[in-house]
PDB file of C-alpha atoms in Angstrom:
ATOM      1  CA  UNK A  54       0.000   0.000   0.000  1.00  0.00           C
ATOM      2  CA  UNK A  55       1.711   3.024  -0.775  1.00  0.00           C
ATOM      3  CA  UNK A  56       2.195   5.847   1.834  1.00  0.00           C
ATOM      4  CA  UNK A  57       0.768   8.877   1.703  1.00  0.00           C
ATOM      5  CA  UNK A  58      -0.547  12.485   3.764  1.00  0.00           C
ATOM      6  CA  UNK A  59      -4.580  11.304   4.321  1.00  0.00           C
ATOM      7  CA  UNK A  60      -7.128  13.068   2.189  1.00  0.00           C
ATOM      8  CA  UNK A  61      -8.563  14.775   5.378  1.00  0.00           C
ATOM      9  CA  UNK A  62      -5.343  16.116   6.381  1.00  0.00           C
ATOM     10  CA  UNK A  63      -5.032  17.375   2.713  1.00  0.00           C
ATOM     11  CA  UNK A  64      -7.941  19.719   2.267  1.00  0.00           C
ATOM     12  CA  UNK A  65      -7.402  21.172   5.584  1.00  0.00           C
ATOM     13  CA  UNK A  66      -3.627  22.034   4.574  1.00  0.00           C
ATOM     14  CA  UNK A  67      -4.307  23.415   1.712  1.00  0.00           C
ATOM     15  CA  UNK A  68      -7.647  25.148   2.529  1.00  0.00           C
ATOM     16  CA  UNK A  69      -5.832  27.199   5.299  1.00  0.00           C
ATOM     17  CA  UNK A  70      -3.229  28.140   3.157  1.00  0.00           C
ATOM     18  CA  UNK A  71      -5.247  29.052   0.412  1.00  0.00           C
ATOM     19  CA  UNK A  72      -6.800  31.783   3.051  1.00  0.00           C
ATOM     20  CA  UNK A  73      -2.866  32.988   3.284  1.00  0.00           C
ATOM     21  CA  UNK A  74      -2.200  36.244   2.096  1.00  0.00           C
ATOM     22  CA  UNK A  75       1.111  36.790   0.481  1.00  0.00           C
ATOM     23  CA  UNK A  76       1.481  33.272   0.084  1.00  0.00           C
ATOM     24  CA  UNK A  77       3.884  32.494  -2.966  1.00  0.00           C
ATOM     25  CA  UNK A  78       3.362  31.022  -5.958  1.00  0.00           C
ATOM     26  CA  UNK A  79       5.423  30.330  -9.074  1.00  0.00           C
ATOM     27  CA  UNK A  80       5.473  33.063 -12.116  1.00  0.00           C
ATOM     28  CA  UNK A  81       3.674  31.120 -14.433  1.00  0.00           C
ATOM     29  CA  UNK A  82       0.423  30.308 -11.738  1.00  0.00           C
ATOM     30  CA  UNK A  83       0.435  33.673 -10.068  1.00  0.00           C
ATOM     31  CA  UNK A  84      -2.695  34.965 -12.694  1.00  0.00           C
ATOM     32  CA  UNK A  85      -4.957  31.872 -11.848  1.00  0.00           C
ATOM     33  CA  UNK A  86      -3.218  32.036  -7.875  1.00  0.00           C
ATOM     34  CA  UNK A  87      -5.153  35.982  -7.501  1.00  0.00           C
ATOM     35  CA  UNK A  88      -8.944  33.750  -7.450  1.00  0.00           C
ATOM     36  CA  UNK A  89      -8.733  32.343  -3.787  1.00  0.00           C
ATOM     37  CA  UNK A  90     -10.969  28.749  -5.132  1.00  0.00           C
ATOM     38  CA  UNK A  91      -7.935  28.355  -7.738  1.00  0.00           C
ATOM     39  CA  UNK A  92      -5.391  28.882  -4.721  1.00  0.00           C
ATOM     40  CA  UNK A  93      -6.388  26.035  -3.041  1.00  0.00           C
ATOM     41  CA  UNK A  94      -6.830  23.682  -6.031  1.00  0.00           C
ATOM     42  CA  UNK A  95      -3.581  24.452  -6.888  1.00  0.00           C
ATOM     43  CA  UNK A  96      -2.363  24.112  -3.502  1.00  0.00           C
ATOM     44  CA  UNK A  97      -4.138  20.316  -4.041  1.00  0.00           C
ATOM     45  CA  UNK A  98      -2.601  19.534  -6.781  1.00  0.00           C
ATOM     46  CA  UNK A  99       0.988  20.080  -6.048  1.00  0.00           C
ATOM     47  CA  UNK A 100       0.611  18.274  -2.391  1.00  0.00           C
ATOM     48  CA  UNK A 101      -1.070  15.324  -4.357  1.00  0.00           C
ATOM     49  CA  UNK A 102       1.541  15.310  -7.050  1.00  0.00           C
ATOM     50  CA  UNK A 103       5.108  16.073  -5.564  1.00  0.00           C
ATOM     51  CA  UNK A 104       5.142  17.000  -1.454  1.00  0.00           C
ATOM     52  CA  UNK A 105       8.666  17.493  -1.588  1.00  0.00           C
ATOM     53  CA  UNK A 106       8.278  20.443  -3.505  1.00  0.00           C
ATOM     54  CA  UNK A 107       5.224  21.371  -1.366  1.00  0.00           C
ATOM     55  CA  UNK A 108       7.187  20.855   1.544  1.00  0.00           C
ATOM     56  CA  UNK A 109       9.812  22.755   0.430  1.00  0.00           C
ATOM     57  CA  UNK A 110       7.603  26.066  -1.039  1.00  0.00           C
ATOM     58  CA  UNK A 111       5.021  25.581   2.000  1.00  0.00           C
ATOM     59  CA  UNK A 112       6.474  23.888   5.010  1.00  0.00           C
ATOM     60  CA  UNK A 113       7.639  27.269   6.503  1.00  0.00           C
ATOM     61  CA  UNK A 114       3.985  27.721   7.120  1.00  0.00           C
ATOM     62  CA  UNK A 115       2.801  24.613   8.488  1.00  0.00           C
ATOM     63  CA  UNK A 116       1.892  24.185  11.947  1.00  0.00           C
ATOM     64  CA  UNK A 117       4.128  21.173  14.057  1.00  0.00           C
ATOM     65  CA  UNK A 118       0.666  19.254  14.264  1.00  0.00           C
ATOM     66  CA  UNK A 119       0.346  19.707   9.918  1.00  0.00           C
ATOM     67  CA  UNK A 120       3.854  18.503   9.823  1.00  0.00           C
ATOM     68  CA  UNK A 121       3.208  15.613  11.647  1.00  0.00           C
ATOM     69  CA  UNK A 122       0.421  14.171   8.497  1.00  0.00           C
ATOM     70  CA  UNK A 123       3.520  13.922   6.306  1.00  0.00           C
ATOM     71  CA  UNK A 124       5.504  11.454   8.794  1.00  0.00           C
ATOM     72  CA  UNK A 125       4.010   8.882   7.045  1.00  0.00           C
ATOM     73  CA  UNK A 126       6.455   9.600   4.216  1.00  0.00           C
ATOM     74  CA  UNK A 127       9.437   9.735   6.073  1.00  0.00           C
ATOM     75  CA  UNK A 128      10.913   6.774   4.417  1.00  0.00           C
ATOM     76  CA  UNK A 129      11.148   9.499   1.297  1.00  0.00           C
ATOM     77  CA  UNK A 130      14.312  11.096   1.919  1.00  0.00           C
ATOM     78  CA  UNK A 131      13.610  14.333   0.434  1.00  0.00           C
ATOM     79  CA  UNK A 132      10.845  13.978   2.452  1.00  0.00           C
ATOM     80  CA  UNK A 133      12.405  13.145   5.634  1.00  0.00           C
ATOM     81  CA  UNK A 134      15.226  15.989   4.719  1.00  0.00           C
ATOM     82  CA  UNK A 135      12.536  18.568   4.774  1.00  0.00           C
ATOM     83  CA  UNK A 136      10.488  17.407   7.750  1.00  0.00           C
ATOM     84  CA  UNK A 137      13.313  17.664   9.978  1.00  0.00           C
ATOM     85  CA  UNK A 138      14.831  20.611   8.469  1.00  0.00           C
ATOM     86  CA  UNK A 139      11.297  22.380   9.152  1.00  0.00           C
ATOM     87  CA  UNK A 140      11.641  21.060  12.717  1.00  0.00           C
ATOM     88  CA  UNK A 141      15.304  22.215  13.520  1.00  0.00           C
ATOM     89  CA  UNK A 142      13.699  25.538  12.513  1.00  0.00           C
ATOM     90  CA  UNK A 143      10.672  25.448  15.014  1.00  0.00           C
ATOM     91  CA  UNK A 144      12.025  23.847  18.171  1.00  0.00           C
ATOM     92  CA  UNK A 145      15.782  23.427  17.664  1.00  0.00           C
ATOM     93  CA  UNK A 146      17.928  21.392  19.845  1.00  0.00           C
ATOM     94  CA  UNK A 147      20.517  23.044  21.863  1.00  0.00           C
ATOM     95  CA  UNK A 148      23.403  21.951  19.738  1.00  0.00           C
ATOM     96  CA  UNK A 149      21.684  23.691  17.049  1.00  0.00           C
ATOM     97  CA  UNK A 150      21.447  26.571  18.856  1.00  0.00           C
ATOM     98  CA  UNK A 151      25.234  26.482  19.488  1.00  0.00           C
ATOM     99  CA  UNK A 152      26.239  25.864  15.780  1.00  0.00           C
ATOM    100  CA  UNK A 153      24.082  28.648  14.743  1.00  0.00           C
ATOM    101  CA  UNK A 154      26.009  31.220  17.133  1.00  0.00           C
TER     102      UNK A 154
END
């Protein structure tokens, strides 16, 4: 079976993002990005199609508890590289903390 971010958790990502203002998207989407229903559809798409990108355009807005529906994928290792590069950013360890000083 493959492995993959539940449906559920997928239209409540991308419908709170959608709501985002300033929320980026690429050159050639930014005309059908401006309607707020295309926003999320596109949102939809991309998460459905490659989350690695997703994660990596998106993830700085995700809450911890939205990060945790992609642990499923962690086997990914673009996947996993993302996930706990978005989580050194939230909560970092203390010997993060040092190596960033």
């Amino acid at each position: 079976m493959e492995r993959k971010v539940s449906e559920e958790a997928m239209e409540t990502i991308t419908e709170r993002l959608s709501a985002l203002d300033n929320l980026y998207f690429p050159r050639a989407l930014q005309s059908s990005a401006s309607d707020p229903s295309n926003r999320k559809s596109i949102l939809h798409d991309l998460l459905s199609r490659d989350v690695p990108v997703f994660l990596e355009r998106y993830g700085s807005q995700l809450t911890s508890d939205e990060l945790h529906e992609f642990d499923a994928l962690n086997d990914d290792y673009e996947v996993n590289w993302h996930l706990k590069h978005l989580r050194s950013k939230m909560s970092p360890t203390s010997e993060e903390l040092k190596l960033r000083s």
